[in-house]
Short mmCIF file of C-alpha atoms in Angstrom, two decimals:
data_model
loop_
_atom_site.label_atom_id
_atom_site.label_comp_id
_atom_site.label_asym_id
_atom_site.label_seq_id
_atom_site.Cartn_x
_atom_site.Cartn_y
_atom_site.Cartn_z
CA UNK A 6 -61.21 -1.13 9.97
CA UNK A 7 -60.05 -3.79 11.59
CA UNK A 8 -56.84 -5.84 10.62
CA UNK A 9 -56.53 -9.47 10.19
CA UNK A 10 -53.43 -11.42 11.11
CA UNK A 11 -52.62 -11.94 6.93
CA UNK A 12 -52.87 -8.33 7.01
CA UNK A 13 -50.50 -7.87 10.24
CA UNK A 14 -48.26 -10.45 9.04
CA UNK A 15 -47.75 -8.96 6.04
CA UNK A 16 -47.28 -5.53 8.25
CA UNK A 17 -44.66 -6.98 10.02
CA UNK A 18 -42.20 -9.19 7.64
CA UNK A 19 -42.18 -5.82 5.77
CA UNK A 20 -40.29 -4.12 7.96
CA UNK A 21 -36.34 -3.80 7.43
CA UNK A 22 -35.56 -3.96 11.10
CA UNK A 23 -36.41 -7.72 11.54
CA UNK A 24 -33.50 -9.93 13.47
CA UNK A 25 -33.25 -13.00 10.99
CA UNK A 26 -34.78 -14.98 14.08
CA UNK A 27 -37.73 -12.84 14.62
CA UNK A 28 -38.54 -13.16 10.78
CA UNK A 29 -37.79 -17.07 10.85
CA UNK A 30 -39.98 -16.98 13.90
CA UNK A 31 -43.09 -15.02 12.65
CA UNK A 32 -42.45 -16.92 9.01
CA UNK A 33 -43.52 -19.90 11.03
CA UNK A 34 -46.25 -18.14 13.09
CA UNK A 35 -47.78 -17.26 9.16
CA UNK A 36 -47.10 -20.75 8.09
CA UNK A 37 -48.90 -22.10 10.78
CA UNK A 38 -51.78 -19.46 10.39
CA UNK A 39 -52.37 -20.43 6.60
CA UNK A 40 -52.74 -24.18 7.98
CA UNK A 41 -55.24 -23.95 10.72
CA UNK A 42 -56.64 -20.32 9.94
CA UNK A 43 -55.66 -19.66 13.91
CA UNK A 44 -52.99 -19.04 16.27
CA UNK A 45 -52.93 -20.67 19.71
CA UNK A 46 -53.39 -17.88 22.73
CA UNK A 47 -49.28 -18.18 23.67
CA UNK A 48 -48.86 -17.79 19.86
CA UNK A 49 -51.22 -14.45 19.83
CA UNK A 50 -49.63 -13.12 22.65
CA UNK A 51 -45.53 -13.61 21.37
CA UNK A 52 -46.76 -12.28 17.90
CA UNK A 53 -48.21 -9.13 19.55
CA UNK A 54 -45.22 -8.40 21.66
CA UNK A 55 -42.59 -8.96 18.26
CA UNK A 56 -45.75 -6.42 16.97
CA UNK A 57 -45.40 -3.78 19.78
CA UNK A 58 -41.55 -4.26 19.65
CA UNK A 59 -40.93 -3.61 16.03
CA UNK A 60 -43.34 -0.66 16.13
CA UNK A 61 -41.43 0.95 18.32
CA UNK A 62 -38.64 0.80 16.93
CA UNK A 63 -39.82 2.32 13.59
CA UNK A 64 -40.40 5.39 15.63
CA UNK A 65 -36.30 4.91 16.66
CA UNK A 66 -36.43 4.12 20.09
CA UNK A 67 -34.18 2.32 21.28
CA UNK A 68 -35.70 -1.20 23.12
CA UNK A 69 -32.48 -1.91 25.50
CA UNK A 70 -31.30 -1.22 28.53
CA UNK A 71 -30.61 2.79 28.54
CA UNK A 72 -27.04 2.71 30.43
CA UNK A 73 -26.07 0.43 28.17
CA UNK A 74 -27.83 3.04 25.43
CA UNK A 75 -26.05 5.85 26.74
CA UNK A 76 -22.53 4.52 26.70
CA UNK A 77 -22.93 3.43 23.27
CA UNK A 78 -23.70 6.49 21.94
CA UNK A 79 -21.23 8.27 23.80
CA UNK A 80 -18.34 5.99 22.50
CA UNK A 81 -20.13 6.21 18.71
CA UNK A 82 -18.43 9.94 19.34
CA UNK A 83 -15.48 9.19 20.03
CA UNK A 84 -14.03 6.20 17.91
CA UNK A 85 -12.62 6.79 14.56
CA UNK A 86 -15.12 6.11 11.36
CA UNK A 87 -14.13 2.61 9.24
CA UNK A 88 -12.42 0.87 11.93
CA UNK A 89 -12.87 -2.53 13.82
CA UNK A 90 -13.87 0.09 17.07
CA UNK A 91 -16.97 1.85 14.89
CA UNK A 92 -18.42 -1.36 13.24
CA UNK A 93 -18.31 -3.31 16.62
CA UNK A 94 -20.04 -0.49 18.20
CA UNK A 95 -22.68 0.15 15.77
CA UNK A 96 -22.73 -3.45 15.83
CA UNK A 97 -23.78 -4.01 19.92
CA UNK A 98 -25.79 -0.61 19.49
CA UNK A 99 -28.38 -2.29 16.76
CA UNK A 100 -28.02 -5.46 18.98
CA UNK A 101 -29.33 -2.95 21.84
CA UNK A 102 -31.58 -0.86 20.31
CA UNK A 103 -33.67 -4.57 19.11
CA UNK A 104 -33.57 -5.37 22.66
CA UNK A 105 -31.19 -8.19 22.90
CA UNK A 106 -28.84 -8.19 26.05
CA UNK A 107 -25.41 -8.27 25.34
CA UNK A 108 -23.02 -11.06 26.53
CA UNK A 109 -20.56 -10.87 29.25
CA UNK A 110 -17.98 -11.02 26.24
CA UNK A 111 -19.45 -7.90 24.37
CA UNK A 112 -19.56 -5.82 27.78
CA UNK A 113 -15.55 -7.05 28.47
CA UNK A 114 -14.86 -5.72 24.74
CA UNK A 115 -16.83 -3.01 25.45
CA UNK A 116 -15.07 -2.03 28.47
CA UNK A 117 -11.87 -2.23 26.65
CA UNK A 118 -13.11 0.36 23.76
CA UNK A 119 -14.33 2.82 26.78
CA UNK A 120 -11.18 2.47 28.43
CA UNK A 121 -9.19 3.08 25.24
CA UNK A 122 -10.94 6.84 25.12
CA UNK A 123 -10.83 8.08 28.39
CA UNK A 124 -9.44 11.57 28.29
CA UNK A 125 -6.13 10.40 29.43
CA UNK A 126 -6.05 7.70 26.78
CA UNK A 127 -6.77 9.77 24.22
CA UNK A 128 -3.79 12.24 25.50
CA UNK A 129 -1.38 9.29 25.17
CA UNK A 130 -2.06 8.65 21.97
CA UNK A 131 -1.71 11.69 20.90
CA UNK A 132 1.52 12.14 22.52
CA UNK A 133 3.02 9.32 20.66
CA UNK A 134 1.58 10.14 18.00
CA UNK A 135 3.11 13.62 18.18
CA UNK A 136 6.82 12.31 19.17
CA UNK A 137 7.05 9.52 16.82
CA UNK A 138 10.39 10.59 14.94
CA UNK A 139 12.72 8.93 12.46
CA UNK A 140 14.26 7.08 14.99
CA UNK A 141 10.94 5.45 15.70
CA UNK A 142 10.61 4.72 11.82
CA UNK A 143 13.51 3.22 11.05
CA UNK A 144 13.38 0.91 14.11
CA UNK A 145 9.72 0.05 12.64
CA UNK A 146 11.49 -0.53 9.30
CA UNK A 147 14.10 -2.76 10.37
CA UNK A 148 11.68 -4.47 12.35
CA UNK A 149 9.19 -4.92 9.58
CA UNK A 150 11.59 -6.49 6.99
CA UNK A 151 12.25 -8.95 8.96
CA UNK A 152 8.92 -10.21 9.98
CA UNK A 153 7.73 -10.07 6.42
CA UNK A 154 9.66 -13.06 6.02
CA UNK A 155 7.65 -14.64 8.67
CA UNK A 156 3.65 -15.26 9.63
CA UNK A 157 4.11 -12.54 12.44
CA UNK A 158 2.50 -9.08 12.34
CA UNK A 159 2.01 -9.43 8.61
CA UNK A 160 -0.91 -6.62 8.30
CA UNK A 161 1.46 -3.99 10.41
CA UNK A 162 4.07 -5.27 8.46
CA UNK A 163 2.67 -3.75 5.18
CA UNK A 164 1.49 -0.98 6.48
CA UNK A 165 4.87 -0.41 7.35
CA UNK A 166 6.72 -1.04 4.76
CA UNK A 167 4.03 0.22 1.73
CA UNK A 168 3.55 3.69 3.27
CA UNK A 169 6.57 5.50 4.65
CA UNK A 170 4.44 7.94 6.85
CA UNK A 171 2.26 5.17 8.14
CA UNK A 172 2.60 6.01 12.80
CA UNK A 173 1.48 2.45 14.45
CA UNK A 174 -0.21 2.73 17.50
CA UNK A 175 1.78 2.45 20.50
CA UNK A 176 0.84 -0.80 21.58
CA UNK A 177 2.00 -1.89 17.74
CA UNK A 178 4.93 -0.29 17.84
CA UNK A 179 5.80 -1.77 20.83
CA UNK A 180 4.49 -5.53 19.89
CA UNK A 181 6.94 -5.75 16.56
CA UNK A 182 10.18 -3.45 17.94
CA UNK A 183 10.61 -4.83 21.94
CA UNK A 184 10.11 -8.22 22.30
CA UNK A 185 13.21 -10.18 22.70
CA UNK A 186 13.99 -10.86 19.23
CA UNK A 187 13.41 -7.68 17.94
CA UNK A 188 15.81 -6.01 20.68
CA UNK A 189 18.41 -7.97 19.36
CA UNK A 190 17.31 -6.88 15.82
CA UNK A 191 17.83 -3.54 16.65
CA UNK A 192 21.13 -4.26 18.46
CA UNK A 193 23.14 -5.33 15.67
CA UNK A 194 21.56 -2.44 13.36
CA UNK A 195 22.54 0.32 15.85
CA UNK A 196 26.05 -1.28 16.59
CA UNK A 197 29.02 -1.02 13.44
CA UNK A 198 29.50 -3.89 11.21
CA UNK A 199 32.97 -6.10 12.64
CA UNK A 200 34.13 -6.76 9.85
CA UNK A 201 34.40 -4.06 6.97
CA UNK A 202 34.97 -4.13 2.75
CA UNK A 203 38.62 -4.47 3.35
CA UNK A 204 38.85 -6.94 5.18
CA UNK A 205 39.43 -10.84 4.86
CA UNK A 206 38.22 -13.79 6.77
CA UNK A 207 38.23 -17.16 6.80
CA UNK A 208 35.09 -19.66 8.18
CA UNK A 209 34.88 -20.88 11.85
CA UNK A 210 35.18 -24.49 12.08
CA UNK A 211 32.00 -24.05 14.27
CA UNK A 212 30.21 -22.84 11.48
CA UNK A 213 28.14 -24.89 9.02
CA UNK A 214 29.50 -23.24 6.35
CA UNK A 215 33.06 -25.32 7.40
CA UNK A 216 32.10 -28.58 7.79
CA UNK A 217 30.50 -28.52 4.68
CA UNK A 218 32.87 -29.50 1.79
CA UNK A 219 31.08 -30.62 -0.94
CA UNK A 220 30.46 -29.48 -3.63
CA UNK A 221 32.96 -26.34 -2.25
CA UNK A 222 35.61 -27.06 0.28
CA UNK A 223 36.43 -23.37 1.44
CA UNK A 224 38.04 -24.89 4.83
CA UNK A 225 40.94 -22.29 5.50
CA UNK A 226 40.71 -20.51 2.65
CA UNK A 227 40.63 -16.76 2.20
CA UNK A 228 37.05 -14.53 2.11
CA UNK A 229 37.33 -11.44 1.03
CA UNK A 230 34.16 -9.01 2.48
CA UNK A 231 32.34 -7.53 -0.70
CA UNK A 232 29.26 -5.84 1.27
CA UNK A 233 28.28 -5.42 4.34
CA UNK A 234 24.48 -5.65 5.97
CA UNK A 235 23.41 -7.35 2.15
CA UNK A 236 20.46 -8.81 4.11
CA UNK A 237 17.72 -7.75 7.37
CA UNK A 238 20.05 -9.46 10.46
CA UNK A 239 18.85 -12.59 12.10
CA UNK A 240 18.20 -12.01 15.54
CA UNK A 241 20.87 -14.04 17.14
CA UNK A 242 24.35 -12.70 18.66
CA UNK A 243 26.55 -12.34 15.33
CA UNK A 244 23.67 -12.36 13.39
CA UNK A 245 24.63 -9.42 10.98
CA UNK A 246 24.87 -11.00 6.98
CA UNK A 247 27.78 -10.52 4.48
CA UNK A 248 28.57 -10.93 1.00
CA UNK A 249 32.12 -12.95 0.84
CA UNK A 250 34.44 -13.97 -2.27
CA UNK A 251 36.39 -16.73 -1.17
CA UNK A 252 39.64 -17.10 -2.97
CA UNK A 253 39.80 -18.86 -6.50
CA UNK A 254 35.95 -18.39 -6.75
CA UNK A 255 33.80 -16.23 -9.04
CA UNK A 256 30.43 -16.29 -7.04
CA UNK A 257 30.10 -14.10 -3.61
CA UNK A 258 28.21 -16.34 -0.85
CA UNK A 259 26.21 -14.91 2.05
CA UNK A 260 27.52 -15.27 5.98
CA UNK A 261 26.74 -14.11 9.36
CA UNK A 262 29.02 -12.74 11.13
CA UNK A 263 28.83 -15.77 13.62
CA UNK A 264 30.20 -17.91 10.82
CA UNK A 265 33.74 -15.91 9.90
CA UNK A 266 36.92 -14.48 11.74
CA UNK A 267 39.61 -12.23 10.98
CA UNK A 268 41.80 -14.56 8.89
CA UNK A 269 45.56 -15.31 10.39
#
C-alpha cells in the first residue's frame, strides 16, 4: 500500500532521533503540505533525503565521516564515565552519527581529549597519581585556604578542602601550588615563624598599623606574641600573621610579620 506524505510525515516527526532543526524543518515542509496539498520537486527531494537519513539511523548506523567514527568510539573507551571528557564525547559522537561535520573547534578539543589518553599520558597520570604523598596534600591545603578567600580555583578549592583524600590532577595541582604567589605561600609555611610566644615586639613605623593612632595609639609600645600562624599567610615577603597583646590592652590584634620587630 502505498504511503502518502501525511502518512510519512507522521512517520518521520515520530522518530526520537530528530535534530531540533530537522523537525523545525519538516514541521514546515507539513505545514506547507496541509496548505497547498503538494510539495514543490526541491521540497520532495530534501524531505526524502531527511527520510533516507533518519531511516538509517534507526537501524544505528552511524551517517558521518567513519575516521572521525572510529576515533570517537575508541576515546568513548577510554575516558572516565560522568565527566566533562564522556559527555563532550558522546556529545560530537551523536553530532556524527546524524551526519553533521564537526567544527574546527570540536576537532582542536578533540585532539586535546586523544592526546590526554595516549598510553604515555595515561602512565603519567597514574604515576602522580601513585606518588602523591602528604607532602603533596598539605601543600594543596595551604594552598586551598587561601584561595577560598578569593574567586580563584574555587571548584578545586572545595574539593580540596571538603574531602581530605581528594588527588587533583597534575595539571591542578600544579595551577593552585606553583605559580608565583603560591611559591611564596608555601615559603613562609615551610620556613619557622621569626618571632615566637615569648617574645615581644613593637610596630614598624613603616607599617600601617603605626601611623595609625586613632582610636589606639600603640606607637612604641610593647606587643606581646600570643599565637603564631592564627591565619593562612599572605603571599608577600613577611607575610606570616600573628596574634599580639599590646601593653595596657585587653583585646589581641592580628599582624604580619612585615608589620613588627623585636622590641629594644
Amino acid at each position: 500500500m502505498r504511503q502518502t506524505y501525511s502518512d510519512r510525515f507522521k512517520n518521520i516527526l515520530s522518530s526520537s532521533n530528530l535534530s531540533k532543526r530537522d523537525r523545525e524543518f519538516i514541521e514546515s515542509l507539513k505545514s506547507q503540505y496541509t496548505k497547498k496539498n503538494r510539495l514543490s520537486s526541491g521540497q520532495a527531494k530534501w524531505f526524502a533525503k531527511l527520510e533516507e537519513k533518519y531511516a538509517k539511523l534507526a537501524t544505528g548506523v552511524s551517517l558521518g565521516d567513519p575516521h572521525t567514527t572510529s576515533r570517537l568510539a575508541a576515546l568513548s573507551t577510554l575516558v572516565t564515565p560522568d565527566t566533562w571528557e564522556a559527555g563532550f564525547v558522546e556529545s560530537l559522537t551523536q553530532q556524527n552519527d546524524m551526519g553533521r561535520k564537526l567544527s574546527e573547534k570540536q576537532l582542536q578539543a578533540l585532539r586535546k581529549i586523544e592526546a590526554n589518553h595516549t598510553v604515555d599520558a595515561r602512565q603519567e597520570r597514574q604515576e602522580w597519581f601513585s606518588n602523591y604523598d602528604d607532602t603533596h596534600r598539605e601543600i594543596a591545603q595551604v594552598c586551598a585556604k587561601y584561595y577560598s578567600t578569593t574567586p580563584y580555583y574555587q571548584d578545586l578549592v572545595k574539593k580540596v578542602l571538603d574531602n581530605s583524600k581528594f588527588i587533583p590532577t597534575q595539571k591542578q595541582w600544579e595551577a593552585m601550588c606553583q605559580n608565583k604567589y603560591a611559591q611564596k605561600l608555601i615559603k613562609i609555611h615551610e620556613s619557622k615563624p621569626k618571632f615566637d610566644n615569648q617574645s615581644v615586639v613593637q610596630l614598624r613605623k613603616s607599617s600601617d598599623v603605626y601611623k595609625r593612632s586613632f582610636p589606639v595609639n600603640r606607637q612604641g609600645k610593647p606587643g606581646f606574641i600570643i599565637q603564631t600562624d592564627i591565619r593562612t599567610p599572605d603571599p608577600i615577603a613577611g607575610g606570616r600573621w600573628y596574634s599580639v597583646l599590646f601593653a595596657g590592652e585587653t583585646t589581641p590584634v592580628q599582624l604580619r610579620e612585615k608589620d613588627i620587630k623585636t622590641m629594644k
